[in-house]
Amino acid sequence: MTSQVMQVPDSVANPNSDATAKLLSKVPTGLLIGDKFVVGSNEPFNVTDPANGEVLTKVANAGVADLQKALDIAVVAQEKWAKTAPRVRGEVLRKTYELMIAQADDLAMLMSLENGKTLVDAKAEVTYAAEFFRWFSEEAVRIDGSIRNAPSGANRILTYKQPIGIAFLITPWNFPAAMYTRKVGAALAAGCAAILKPASETPLTALAISKIMLEAGALPGTVSVLQTNQPGPLTDAALSDERVGKLSFTGSTGIGKMLLKKAAERVLNCSMELGGNAPFIVLDDADIDAAIDGAMIAKMRNGGQACTAANRFFVQEKAHDEFVTKLAQRMGALKVGHGTSTDTSLAPLVNRKAVGSVGELVNDAISKGATQIVGGTPSPGPGCYFPATVLGNVSADAKIISEEVFGPVAAVVKVKDEAEALKISNKSEYGLAGYIYTKDLARGLRVSEALQVGMIGLNRGLVSDPSAPFGGVKQSGLGREGGYEGIDEYLEIKYVATNDF
Ligand code: NAP
């Protein structure tokens, strides 16, 4: 198999600088506390464009004093919000959904600017993100309870669900809109108040959505946004404050474990959406063209920076060569550019650190015998470009098989049969998503049951859906977001025993 070299630029100028300036002038940069965007107690910090390292704007920087102010307001707001009729709560979320869709182009452009992602990915994310508000607007009115008879017949058991209180939410930079709405939508539908700490790389999307929430009639204090570049002290203060009833975190497994240890001090209720290292299994009876289409979505959505990204491709012997040749062709044809250019299909990674981490995994695999079928040299900066890469003959002991590669790299391993694919897949400490391609439904379901992950794409490269329970097993997390289950993460069950009547 011949190898193909892909060139990536060091830096790409923003082709939409006038539109950018106009857009940024409308986006708040303060902390959202109550109904105002205010200055923070730390020095403001920069938000930059990953395509060229240029500063887009400065934002307010929250410290512990700002958290205290947000908590004081949230306590009052939460009490009122919990007593607000579920229908009214749902209508605020529904209105936010409508306004997000009406402002989809601006939100997509903003996200593309601060995160780097392509406009196609950003637009898809705005729709996906807004849908969480629509979904949870419908769930707000379905919070139920039950009445049961005790087996002895002597008493009745009444159960009902109550909001858990103030939720402290931490989100990552890779889906700045969807990770916000998946948490805030569920929390507000349940009658909780939310204090959000967005990723320091991408605070603008969270601020823009919060402005929309206020326009939609959200009760001031039910959503606070505290961006900071010093997350440690702020989070420690939140976790140790008795007014906080919930931690919901999305991010890396390493930070998640550290937060779980801290949350254990108060036995704080936690939801954890952590890292993944999804296997993509192509069996010998698969429709290869469909598998390639699915692989391009599962691998390349967001330039490979997705927790559900297919990283490890286990392809059965008979399907292997055709799959690798076609995957390399599609990866090599991607057009590199600035995320906001409409014809870009491969945008920069989020920052220089990400370029370094992906590069290390690729170099390690090559040093252990992998062949680079498509690839090249990452940009030295200031842009954060990494070439689309397909690695063949990857050895089972290469780090890329056991560690999450957060970038446009597909590692392909030839396997003898489904048992071997399952054995290597399940060896991972992660268990978020997995993908299986086969024309035999019984075989697909058998492999699905044996694969140790929380979500499976069976002949499909996309699993994310607001109406489905999103989450992982093993070290990929605790709890589920979205679906009927998502609201339960913000509710507690109370049970009342009463004598027979
Ligand atoms: P990360 O480094 O763990 O950061 C996630 C969030 O945690 C950010 O807001 C970050 O703030 C914050 N954080 C960092 N250090 C902290 C500390 N000491 N105390 C409190 N908060 C802290 O992860 P990332 O690089 O942003 O995101 C990529 C990871 O997220 C990947 O592993 C990916 O698989 C995972 N992810 C999982 C899901 C899922 O649903 N399972 C979805 C998306 C992403 P700063 O920005 O200030 O560092």
XYZ file of C-alpha atoms and ligand atoms in Angstrom:
549
model
C 0.000 0.000 0.000
C 1.527 3.369 -1.015
C 1.649 6.114 1.537
C 0.262 9.585 0.924
C 1.642 12.772 2.451
C -0.834 15.377 3.630
C 0.367 18.961 4.047
C -1.038 21.149 6.792
C -0.437 24.901 7.163
C 1.363 26.528 10.101
C -1.329 29.134 10.458
C -4.458 30.260 8.576
C -5.839 33.797 8.632
C -9.493 34.273 9.541
C -11.291 34.779 6.200
C -14.294 36.337 7.974
C -12.637 38.990 10.127
C -15.293 41.699 9.578
C -18.143 39.317 10.403
C -16.126 38.101 13.407
C -15.736 41.592 14.866
C -19.468 42.253 14.441
C -20.380 38.921 16.015
C -18.015 39.296 18.977
C -19.399 42.762 19.745
C -22.759 41.080 20.570
C -21.397 38.307 22.809
C -21.130 38.979 26.558
C -17.698 38.506 28.091
C -18.549 38.920 31.785
C -19.490 36.247 34.311
C -23.232 35.591 34.409
C -24.417 36.117 37.983
C -28.124 36.796 38.482
C -29.317 38.643 35.383
C -26.056 40.528 34.764
C -22.769 39.819 33.030
C -20.180 41.130 35.492
C -16.412 41.453 35.961
C -14.638 38.670 37.827
C -12.328 38.783 40.831
C -9.334 37.425 38.824
C -7.530 39.089 35.895
C -9.404 38.604 32.562
C -7.997 35.952 30.217
C -7.737 35.560 26.440
C -9.824 33.417 24.142
C -7.885 32.566 20.970
C -8.467 31.290 17.448
C -6.815 27.833 17.124
C -6.220 28.366 13.389
C -3.630 31.075 14.023
C -3.282 31.728 17.762
C -4.764 35.246 17.450
C -6.683 36.652 20.404
C -10.412 36.857 19.701
C -11.354 38.618 22.930
C -10.757 38.739 26.680
C -13.281 37.355 29.161
C -13.900 37.884 32.856
C -12.160 35.378 35.115
C -14.041 33.931 38.095
C -12.568 33.361 41.536
C -13.974 31.943 44.760
C -15.602 35.296 45.690
C -17.639 35.168 42.466
C -18.745 31.622 43.262
C -20.019 32.814 46.642
C -22.090 35.551 44.951
C -23.508 33.096 42.424
C -24.382 30.627 45.190
C -26.145 33.287 47.304
C -28.366 34.156 44.342
C -28.832 30.532 43.261
C -30.156 29.483 46.688
C -33.040 31.962 46.460
C -33.671 31.265 42.771
C -33.636 27.494 43.222
C -36.307 27.552 45.896
C -38.561 29.636 43.676
C -37.785 27.601 40.565
C -38.537 24.275 42.266
C -42.007 25.630 43.095
C -42.561 26.939 39.553
C -45.049 24.829 37.614
C -43.297 22.178 35.510
C -45.181 23.436 32.456
C -43.735 26.937 32.981
C -40.230 25.502 33.448
C -40.694 23.535 30.240
C -41.854 26.614 28.348
C -38.662 28.520 29.222
C -36.613 25.620 27.859
C -38.790 25.377 24.765
C -38.401 29.112 24.097
C -34.616 28.796 24.501
C -34.662 25.995 21.936
C -36.536 28.213 19.470
C -34.214 31.178 19.981
C -31.125 28.979 19.585
C -32.438 27.670 16.271
C -33.227 31.234 15.151
C -29.651 32.277 16.009
C -28.007 29.062 14.779
C -25.712 30.735 12.228
C -24.217 33.141 14.775
C -23.797 30.425 17.400
C -22.124 28.126 14.868
C -19.725 30.851 13.740
C -18.845 31.679 17.342
C -18.145 28.058 18.192
C -16.063 27.604 15.074
C -13.991 30.654 16.030
C -13.163 29.711 19.608
C -12.971 25.932 19.196
C -11.617 25.793 15.646
C -14.180 23.230 14.409
C -15.627 23.386 10.879
C -18.844 25.285 10.263
C -20.499 22.009 9.221
C -19.659 20.466 12.604
C -20.602 23.664 14.434
C -24.014 23.921 12.733
C -24.746 20.276 13.458
C -23.804 20.872 17.083
C -26.116 23.883 17.445
C -29.079 21.781 16.269
C -28.063 18.864 18.508
C -27.543 21.203 21.460
C -30.852 23.049 21.018
C -32.662 19.707 20.826
C -31.696 18.995 24.447
C -33.739 22.014 25.490
C -36.704 20.814 23.410
C -36.338 17.297 24.811
C -36.118 18.436 28.427
C -38.972 20.941 27.955
C -41.059 17.829 27.284
C -39.542 15.881 30.186
C -40.187 18.648 32.740
C -43.893 17.774 32.811
C -43.327 14.026 33.162
C -41.621 13.894 36.561
C -43.659 11.213 38.255
C -43.934 9.075 41.379
C -45.718 5.893 42.366
C -48.030 4.338 44.898
C -47.462 0.717 45.842
C -48.873 -1.789 48.275
C -46.421 -3.295 50.767
C -46.312 -7.084 50.352
C -47.625 -7.479 53.914
C -50.724 -5.474 52.989
C -50.221 -3.371 56.115
C -49.080 -0.159 54.498
C -48.678 1.840 51.318
C -45.473 3.070 49.766
C -45.593 6.483 48.120
C -42.630 7.652 46.046
C -42.024 10.992 44.475
C -39.104 12.875 42.972
C -37.663 16.160 44.190
C -35.014 18.441 42.674
C -31.550 17.747 44.048
C -30.782 21.446 44.599
C -27.988 23.521 43.135
C -25.993 21.694 40.469
C -22.349 22.577 39.801
C -21.600 21.738 36.175
C -18.204 21.451 34.486
C -18.027 21.159 30.696
C -15.211 20.524 28.180
C -14.237 22.540 25.102
C -14.967 19.920 22.423
C -18.771 20.370 22.367
C -19.202 23.755 24.076
C -22.906 24.064 23.188
C -24.148 20.491 23.534
C -22.376 19.780 26.821
C -23.984 22.953 28.221
C -27.530 22.153 27.087
C -27.346 18.434 27.993
C -26.673 19.422 31.611
C -28.464 22.757 32.030
C -31.577 21.519 30.172
C -31.940 18.523 32.493
C -31.134 20.499 35.651
C -33.646 23.267 34.965
C -36.360 20.836 33.847
C -35.935 19.049 37.192
C -36.316 22.313 39.158
C -32.626 22.770 40.023
C -30.456 25.855 39.639
C -27.225 25.450 37.681
C -23.783 26.992 38.147
C -21.721 26.257 35.076
C -17.950 26.337 34.737
C -17.280 26.080 30.990
C -13.867 25.139 29.583
C -11.448 28.062 29.509
C -10.788 27.424 25.790
C -14.435 27.986 24.826
C -16.377 30.205 27.262
C -18.006 32.388 24.577
C -20.494 29.770 23.395
C -21.703 29.257 26.982
C -22.065 32.999 27.485
C -23.986 33.417 24.211
C -26.403 30.574 25.086
C -26.890 32.000 28.578
C -27.840 35.367 27.101
C -30.441 33.514 25.030
C -31.723 31.747 28.164
C -32.307 35.103 29.857
C -34.128 36.376 26.733
C -36.279 33.238 26.889
C -37.371 34.109 30.438
C -35.078 31.983 32.616
C -35.431 33.035 36.235
C -32.276 35.054 37.084
C -29.996 32.981 39.305
C -31.108 29.639 37.900
C -28.160 29.732 35.503
C -24.793 31.247 36.422
C -21.709 31.037 34.222
C -18.317 31.246 35.910
C -15.558 30.909 33.334
C -12.102 30.805 34.861
C -8.556 29.859 33.952
C -8.001 28.695 37.533
C -10.535 25.870 37.845
C -8.978 24.190 40.888
C -9.772 26.672 43.724
C -13.233 27.490 42.346
C -14.181 23.828 42.048
C -12.767 22.952 45.478
C -14.887 25.710 47.009
C -18.008 24.504 45.162
C -17.528 20.861 46.153
C -17.056 21.696 49.808
C -20.024 24.105 50.000
C -23.101 22.505 51.561
C -25.390 24.531 49.320
C -24.201 22.548 46.286
C -26.219 19.338 45.880
C -24.755 17.910 42.706
C -21.610 17.724 40.586
C -21.977 16.884 36.920
C -18.657 16.724 35.090
C -17.767 16.072 31.480
C -14.101 15.811 30.638
C -11.098 13.552 30.936
C -11.045 10.453 33.116
C -8.015 11.790 35.022
C -9.721 15.021 36.142
C -12.964 13.118 36.751
C -11.263 10.714 39.177
C -9.654 13.605 41.034
C -13.043 15.341 41.401
C -14.713 12.119 42.573
C -12.172 11.857 45.388
C -12.895 15.425 46.465
C -16.669 14.949 46.166
C -16.407 11.883 48.420
C -15.655 14.190 51.381
C -19.316 15.269 51.399
C -20.694 12.172 49.649
C -21.797 14.599 46.948
C -24.039 13.194 44.219
C -21.923 12.946 41.028
C -22.509 12.319 37.342
C -19.384 11.691 35.305
C -19.112 11.706 31.513
C -15.475 10.828 30.935
C -13.048 9.758 28.249
C -13.491 7.031 25.654
C -11.451 4.999 23.179
C -14.104 3.578 20.888
C -13.439 0.416 18.904
C -14.802 0.278 15.335
C -15.259 -3.358 14.337
C -15.654 -4.255 10.664
C -16.588 -7.907 10.165
C -15.941 -9.777 6.925
C -19.570 -9.643 5.754
C -19.869 -5.855 6.216
C -20.927 -3.431 3.500
C -17.503 -1.769 3.155
C -18.762 1.452 1.571
C -21.294 1.888 4.376
C -18.532 1.142 6.897
C -16.326 3.839 5.321
C -19.160 6.400 5.474
C -19.747 5.447 9.114
C -16.019 5.539 9.885
C -15.673 9.073 8.512
C -18.460 10.251 10.852
C -17.357 8.211 13.862
C -13.691 9.184 13.423
C -13.786 12.663 11.951
C -16.729 14.481 13.558
C -15.080 17.451 15.264
C -11.728 16.492 13.703
C -11.561 13.392 15.894
C -11.990 15.394 19.108
C -15.061 13.568 20.391
C -15.350 11.255 23.380
C -17.297 8.883 21.117
C -14.659 9.044 18.359
C -13.715 5.733 16.765
C -10.011 5.423 17.442
C -9.197 1.745 17.097
C -10.339 0.010 13.907
C -10.469 -3.779 14.155
C -11.021 -5.123 10.650
C -11.479 -8.790 9.832
C -8.926 -10.266 7.385
C -11.192 -10.534 4.308
C -12.431 -6.928 4.637
C -9.105 -5.407 5.720
C -7.346 -4.309 2.522
C -10.426 -2.795 0.847
C -11.370 -0.968 4.047
C -7.893 0.500 4.578
C -7.493 1.595 0.944
C -10.874 3.342 0.891
C -10.441 4.925 4.333
C -7.033 6.308 3.315
C -8.534 7.804 0.137
C -11.303 9.563 2.065
C -8.984 10.830 4.813
C -6.425 12.050 2.272
C -9.085 14.023 0.378
C -10.046 16.230 3.332
C -9.588 19.960 2.735
C -7.595 21.720 5.429
C -8.481 25.327 6.285
C -9.932 27.803 8.732
C -12.987 26.401 10.518
C -15.185 29.290 9.384
C -14.468 28.708 5.656
C -17.427 26.881 4.175
C -15.229 24.479 2.174
C -13.024 23.358 5.096
C -13.417 19.710 6.043
C -10.380 19.406 8.335
C -10.025 22.242 10.843
C -7.335 22.789 13.498
C -7.213 20.987 16.819
C -8.116 23.058 19.850
C -4.611 24.031 20.993
C -0.894 23.326 20.656
C -0.953 20.887 23.586
C -3.451 18.743 21.685
C -1.176 18.720 18.613
C 1.707 17.508 20.806
C -0.339 14.744 22.495
C -1.680 13.343 19.214
C 1.820 13.485 17.698
C 3.290 11.490 20.584
C 0.777 8.659 20.110
C 1.417 8.539 16.352
C 5.209 8.487 16.821
C 4.937 5.748 19.439
C 2.817 3.582 17.091
C 5.278 4.098 14.204
C 8.229 3.244 16.454
C 6.440 -0.045 17.241
C 6.028 -0.980 13.566
C 2.891 0.854 12.335
C 2.823 2.121 8.740
C 1.631 5.658 8.054
C -0.652 5.168 5.050
C -1.876 8.766 5.058
C -0.316 11.436 7.226
C 2.356 14.080 7.373
C 3.949 16.548 9.708
C 1.878 18.570 12.191
C 2.137 22.357 11.930
C 4.848 23.837 14.187
C 2.411 26.617 15.113
C 1.004 29.078 15.870
C -1.901 27.247 14.144
C -2.936 23.876 15.617
C -3.152 21.738 12.501
C -2.640 17.994 12.535
C -2.822 16.014 9.260
C -5.496 13.355 8.748
C -3.660 10.124 9.495
C -4.314 6.432 8.891
C -1.961 3.982 10.560
C -1.857 0.355 9.389
C -0.359 -2.742 11.077
C -0.654 -1.116 14.475
C 0.779 -3.343 17.166
C -1.426 -4.289 20.125
C 1.118 -2.798 22.544
C 1.137 0.642 20.867
C -0.128 3.318 23.271
C -2.723 4.405 20.701
C -4.595 1.141 21.337
C -4.943 1.769 25.068
C -4.926 5.606 25.298
C -7.500 8.040 23.915
C -6.202 9.826 20.790
C -8.077 13.106 20.548
C -7.453 13.938 16.896
C -7.755 12.904 13.231
C -5.893 9.601 13.529
C -7.285 6.156 12.678
C -5.288 3.164 13.937
C -6.132 -0.007 12.015
C -5.515 -3.541 13.284
C -6.185 -6.672 11.206
C -8.062 -9.301 13.235
C -8.790 -13.000 12.588
C -12.377 -13.092 13.825
C -14.967 -11.369 16.012
C -13.576 -13.053 19.129
C -10.193 -11.402 18.596
C -11.839 -8.007 17.898
C -13.823 -8.312 21.130
C -10.826 -9.433 23.163
C -8.689 -6.413 22.206
C -11.638 -3.982 22.417
C -12.639 -5.106 25.901
C -9.090 -4.932 27.256
C -9.528 -1.160 27.491
C -10.174 0.647 30.776
C -12.622 2.817 28.793
C -16.152 1.768 27.854
C -17.980 4.685 26.294
C -18.937 3.906 22.686
C -18.295 1.237 20.075
C -19.221 0.634 16.426
C -19.929 -2.625 14.617
C -20.391 -3.219 10.900
C -21.912 -6.482 9.661
C -24.841 -7.371 7.384
C -25.879 -10.149 9.768
C -28.179 -8.624 12.389
C -27.935 -11.589 14.767
C -24.152 -11.389 14.624
C -24.274 -7.623 15.174
C -26.475 -8.001 18.235
C -24.307 -10.810 19.611
C -21.174 -8.660 19.330
C -23.090 -5.646 20.757
C -23.974 -7.613 23.879
C -20.381 -8.740 24.369
C -18.774 -5.332 23.803
C -18.112 -3.596 27.132
C -19.358 -0.089 26.312
C -22.386 2.056 27.155
C -23.378 2.922 23.568
C -23.141 1.116 20.241
C -23.546 2.206 16.644
C -24.637 -0.920 14.784
C -24.043 -0.182 11.086
C -24.124 3.486 12.094
C -21.343 5.982 12.780
C -23.260 8.278 15.122
C -24.700 7.426 18.530
C -25.390 10.874 20.001
C -29.115 11.637 20.247
C -30.870 13.868 22.813
C -33.598 11.256 23.267
C -31.116 8.442 24.034
C -29.288 7.715 27.307
C -25.700 8.878 26.730
C -22.989 7.480 28.974
C -20.309 4.903 29.533
C -19.241 1.926 31.616
C -15.897 1.174 33.297
C -13.732 4.321 33.568
C -15.830 6.200 31.004
C -18.256 7.445 33.592
C -21.184 7.239 35.962
C -24.778 8.052 35.065
C -26.550 8.942 31.835
C -27.345 12.229 30.107
C -30.252 12.787 27.713
C -33.063 10.297 27.178
C -35.687 9.624 29.846
C -32.817 8.939 32.207
C -31.118 12.349 31.933
C -33.516 14.250 34.186
C -33.199 11.629 36.945
C -29.579 12.706 37.511
C -31.029 15.921 39.011
C -33.858 14.350 41.027
C -33.923 12.482 44.306
C -36.496 9.866 45.173
C -38.351 10.324 48.425
C -40.474 7.546 49.832
C -43.275 7.956 52.338
C -44.616 4.931 54.228
C -48.217 5.350 55.301
C -50.584 3.000 57.065
C -53.206 1.291 55.002
C -56.223 3.557 54.444
P -10.361 18.094 30.886
O -8.978 18.593 30.797
O -10.671 17.036 31.860
O -11.256 19.396 31.144
C -12.666 19.297 31.278
C -13.151 20.413 32.159
O -12.569 20.251 33.451
C -12.769 21.812 31.681
O -13.814 22.688 31.974
C -11.544 22.108 32.528
O -11.296 23.478 32.732
C -11.962 21.457 33.837
N -10.847 21.231 34.732
C -9.550 20.999 34.448
N -8.831 20.868 35.579
C -9.695 21.022 36.612
C -9.568 21.017 38.027
N -8.402 20.819 38.625
N -10.671 21.227 38.755
C -11.862 21.434 38.174
N -12.047 21.461 36.841
C -10.980 21.254 36.075
O -10.876 17.549 29.495
P -10.854 18.270 28.105
O -9.489 18.152 27.550
O -11.452 19.618 28.196
O -11.900 17.401 27.282
C -11.555 16.254 26.634
C -11.952 15.029 27.447
O -13.338 15.070 27.723
C -11.724 13.753 26.686
O -11.182 12.780 27.527
C -13.123 13.365 26.233
O -13.282 11.996 25.972
C -13.939 13.832 27.386
N -15.347 14.039 26.990
C -16.273 13.153 27.454
C -17.597 13.297 27.050
C -18.647 12.322 27.520
O -19.819 12.634 27.387
N -18.268 11.176 28.078
C -17.967 14.346 26.209
C -17.001 15.224 25.782
C -15.676 15.066 26.181
P -10.170 24.237 31.884
O -10.724 24.394 30.547
O -9.992 25.529 32.598
O -8.938 23.383 31.919
